[in-house]
Short mmCIF file of C-alpha atoms in Angstrom, two decimals:
data_model
loop_
_atom_site.label_atom_id
_atom_site.label_comp_id
_atom_site.label_asym_id
_atom_site.label_seq_id
_atom_site.Cartn_x
_atom_site.Cartn_y
_atom_site.Cartn_z
CA MET T 1 12.07 98.73 -21.31
CA MET T 2 11.04 95.57 -23.25
CA GLU T 3 14.29 94.02 -22.20
CA LYS T 4 13.21 94.67 -18.62
CA ASN T 5 9.84 93.24 -19.23
CA GLU T 6 11.14 90.20 -20.77
CA GLN T 7 13.64 89.86 -17.83
CA GLN T 8 10.93 90.35 -15.56
CA GLU T 9 8.71 87.89 -17.21
CA GLU T 10 11.67 85.43 -17.32
CA VAL T 11 12.21 85.87 -13.74
CA ASN T 12 8.40 85.33 -12.84
CA HIS T 13 8.66 82.39 -15.14
CA LYS T 14 11.58 80.83 -13.06
CA ASP T 15 9.71 81.67 -9.80
CA GLU T 16 6.72 79.84 -10.91
CA GLN T 17 8.92 76.79 -12.05
CA ALA T 18 10.41 76.79 -8.88
CA GLN T 19 7.30 76.99 -6.88
CA GLU T 20 5.90 74.15 -8.94
CA ASN T 21 9.26 72.17 -8.48
CA THR T 22 8.98 72.72 -4.66
CA VAL T 23 5.19 71.73 -4.73
CA GLU T 24 6.37 68.55 -6.62
CA THR T 25 9.05 67.80 -4.21
CA ALA T 26 6.73 68.35 -1.31
CA GLU T 27 4.36 65.77 -3.03
CA ASN T 28 7.21 63.53 -3.53
CA LEU T 29 8.39 63.70 0.05
CA PRO T 30 5.63 61.44 1.45
CA GLU T 31 6.56 59.16 -1.30
CA VAL T 32 10.09 58.80 -0.36
CA GLU T 33 8.91 58.27 3.18
CA ASN T 34 6.40 55.60 2.08
CA GLU T 35 9.11 53.73 0.18
CA ALA T 36 11.41 53.87 3.04
CA GLU T 37 8.73 52.52 5.27
CA VAL T 38 8.19 49.78 2.53
CA ARG T 39 12.02 48.92 2.60
CA ASN T 40 11.94 48.77 6.27
CA ASP T 41 8.92 46.50 6.38
CA ASP T 42 10.51 44.32 3.72
CA HIS T 43 13.81 44.15 5.55
CA LEU T 44 11.75 43.14 8.64
CA LYS T 45 10.02 40.42 6.82
CA LEU T 46 13.08 38.96 5.38
CA LYS T 47 14.92 39.08 8.77
CA ASN T 48 11.83 37.32 10.14
CA GLU T 49 11.82 34.60 7.22
CA ILE T 50 15.76 34.05 7.94
CA ALA T 51 14.94 33.57 11.80
CA GLU T 52 12.32 31.14 11.08
CA GLN T 53 14.43 29.27 8.52
CA LYS T 54 17.20 29.27 10.89
CA ASP T 55 14.85 27.62 13.58
CA LYS T 56 13.51 25.13 11.15
CA TYR T 57 17.12 24.14 10.16
CA LEU T 58 18.12 23.89 13.88
CA ARG T 59 15.12 21.80 14.68
CA LEU T 60 15.55 19.43 11.75
CA TYR T 61 19.52 19.06 12.64
CA SER T 62 18.51 18.39 16.23
CA GLU T 63 15.91 15.67 15.12
CA PHE T 64 18.47 13.99 12.90
CA GLU T 65 20.93 13.82 15.70
CA ASN T 66 18.41 12.35 17.91
CA PHE T 67 17.68 9.86 15.23
CA ARG T 68 21.25 9.08 14.73
CA ARG T 69 21.89 8.43 18.26
CA ARG T 70 18.74 6.30 18.84
CA THR T 71 19.64 4.19 15.73
CA ALA T 72 23.13 3.70 16.96
CA LYS T 73 22.10 2.65 20.56
CA GLU T 74 19.52 0.22 19.17
CA LYS T 75 22.03 -1.31 16.85
CA ILE T 76 24.39 -1.89 19.82
CA GLU T 77 21.57 -3.21 21.71
CA LEU T 78 20.76 -5.60 18.75
CA ILE T 79 24.37 -6.74 18.43
CA GLN T 80 24.61 -7.44 22.25
CA SER T 81 21.41 -9.50 22.65
CA ALA T 82 21.45 -10.99 19.16
CA ASN T 83 22.00 -14.44 20.35
CA GLU T 84 19.66 -13.99 23.11
CA GLN T 85 16.98 -16.62 21.80
CA LEU T 86 19.61 -19.15 21.21
CA ILE T 87 21.28 -18.87 24.62
CA VAL T 88 17.78 -19.02 26.36
CA SER T 89 17.28 -22.34 24.49
CA LEU T 90 20.62 -23.59 25.56
CA LEU T 91 19.86 -22.88 29.18
CA PRO T 92 18.00 -26.16 29.58
CA VAL T 93 20.96 -28.11 28.50
CA VAL T 94 23.21 -26.41 30.86
CA ASP T 95 20.73 -27.44 33.78
CA ASP T 96 20.73 -31.10 32.42
CA PHE T 97 24.46 -30.98 32.55
CA GLU T 98 24.43 -29.91 36.19
CA ARG T 99 21.90 -32.51 37.35
CA ALA T 100 23.76 -35.18 35.56
CA GLU T 101 26.99 -34.05 37.16
CA LYS T 102 25.28 -34.48 40.46
CA ALA T 103 24.04 -37.83 39.65
CA VAL T 104 27.39 -39.25 38.55
CA LYS T 105 29.68 -37.45 41.06
CA ASP T 106 30.45 -40.88 42.60
CA GLY T 107 31.93 -42.41 39.26
CA SER T 108 35.48 -42.19 38.20
CA ASP T 109 35.56 -43.43 34.76
CA LYS T 110 36.73 -41.95 31.55
CA ASN T 111 33.23 -41.23 30.49
CA LEU T 112 32.78 -38.88 33.47
CA GLU T 113 35.93 -36.98 32.35
CA GLY T 114 34.70 -36.31 28.74
CA PHE T 115 31.17 -35.38 30.29
CA LEU T 116 32.87 -32.71 32.70
CA LEU T 117 35.25 -31.42 29.69
CA ILE T 118 32.05 -30.82 27.61
CA GLN T 119 30.14 -29.24 30.37
CA SER T 120 33.19 -26.77 30.89
CA LYS T 121 33.48 -25.98 27.26
CA LEU T 122 29.65 -25.03 27.23
CA ARG T 123 30.03 -22.85 30.15
CA LYS T 124 33.15 -20.85 28.75
CA VAL T 125 31.37 -20.50 25.36
CA LEU T 126 28.42 -19.19 27.23
CA GLU T 127 30.47 -16.69 29.55
CA GLN T 128 32.37 -15.76 26.27
CA TYR T 129 29.11 -14.23 24.97
CA GLY T 130 28.31 -12.59 28.10
CA VAL T 131 26.29 -15.12 29.99
CA LYS T 132 26.58 -15.02 33.75
CA THR T 133 25.02 -16.94 36.60
CA ILE T 134 22.99 -15.22 38.88
CA GLU T 135 24.78 -16.17 42.09
CA VAL T 136 22.11 -16.94 44.81
CA GLY T 137 22.10 -19.16 47.87
CA ALA T 138 20.06 -19.95 50.99
CA GLY T 139 19.67 -17.11 53.37
CA SER T 140 20.26 -14.54 50.43
CA GLU T 141 17.77 -11.60 50.21
CA PHE T 142 14.95 -11.84 47.94
CA ASN T 143 15.23 -9.57 44.81
CA THR T 144 12.21 -9.36 42.58
CA ASP T 145 14.67 -8.23 39.78
CA LEU T 146 16.67 -11.29 39.89
CA HIS T 147 14.49 -13.90 41.53
CA GLU T 148 11.30 -15.83 40.95
CA ALA T 149 9.66 -17.09 43.87
CA ILE T 150 7.73 -20.32 43.01
CA THR T 151 6.51 -20.86 46.51
CA GLN T 152 6.58 -20.00 50.06
CA ILE T 153 7.31 -22.27 53.01
CA PRO T 154 7.36 -21.75 56.73
CA ALA T 155 10.91 -20.53 57.56
CA PRO T 156 12.89 -23.02 59.43
CA ASN T 157 14.15 -20.12 61.88
CA GLU T 158 13.61 -16.62 62.25
CA SER T 159 16.48 -15.64 60.29
CA LEU T 160 15.20 -16.94 56.91
CA LYS T 161 11.81 -15.02 57.16
CA GLY T 162 11.50 -13.21 53.88
CA LYS T 163 14.72 -14.73 52.63
CA ILE T 164 15.54 -17.47 50.09
CA VAL T 165 15.43 -20.88 51.46
CA ASP T 166 16.35 -22.94 48.66
CA VAL T 167 17.07 -22.46 45.06
CA VAL T 168 15.10 -24.58 42.47
CA GLU T 169 16.64 -23.29 39.34
CA LYS T 170 19.49 -21.31 38.54
CA GLY T 171 18.94 -17.60 36.95
CA TYR T 172 21.25 -16.21 34.22
CA LEU T 173 22.23 -12.61 33.02
CA LEU T 174 23.13 -11.92 29.21
CA ASN T 175 24.92 -8.53 29.29
CA ASP T 176 23.77 -7.45 32.47
CA LYS T 177 20.01 -8.26 31.22
CA VAL T 178 18.06 -10.91 32.83
CA ILE T 179 17.21 -13.78 30.51
CA ARG T 180 16.09 -16.20 32.90
CA PHE T 181 15.01 -15.45 36.64
CA ALA T 182 16.44 -17.70 39.36
CA LYS T 183 13.45 -19.87 40.60
CA VAL T 184 13.59 -19.71 44.53
CA VAL T 185 11.80 -20.99 47.51
CA VAL T 186 11.20 -18.03 50.19
CA GLY T 187 10.51 -18.42 53.76
CA SER T 188 7.66 -16.94 55.24
#
C-alpha cells in the first residue's frame, strides 16, 4: 500500500506541477502577445523611418538636380553674354562709321575703300559674336519690345498713325536679347 500511496503522491505532485506550469504558461501568454505587439510596433516604426529617409533622399536629390540644371543654364547665359558690355561700348563706333559713310559717299579715292573695308570687318566680327541689327524702317509697326519712341510727330498721312515715321538710331540684338533699342519717331 505504501507503494500505492507513494505512487498516488507522485501523481498528485505531477498534477500540481502541471497545474503550476499551466498557470505560468497562462501568465506568460500575455507577455508573448505583448512582445509580438512591441515587435510589430518596432517594425512599423522602422518602416516609417525608412519611408521618411527615402523622402528626404528624393527631395535632396531633386534639389541637387535643380541646382545643377540652374547653374548649367546660368553658365550658358554667361558665356553667351560675356562680351555684352564690350559690344555695347562698340555700338557708338559702328554708328560713327555709318555716319561717316553717308558723309563721304561722293568721294572715290583710296581712303574711302580702306574706310569701307574697316567698317565691313567690324560688322563681320560683331555678327560672328551674335550681334544683329534690328531691321526697322519707316511705316513699320511700333513694337515696345524692340523700339524706343523718342518723340511723336503728326503723321504725314493716315497710314502712318501709330507707326514708325523715322529711325534716329539703329537697335541691336545680342543672341536674340536686345542690347540697344532702336530709337524711332512715331506718327500720331
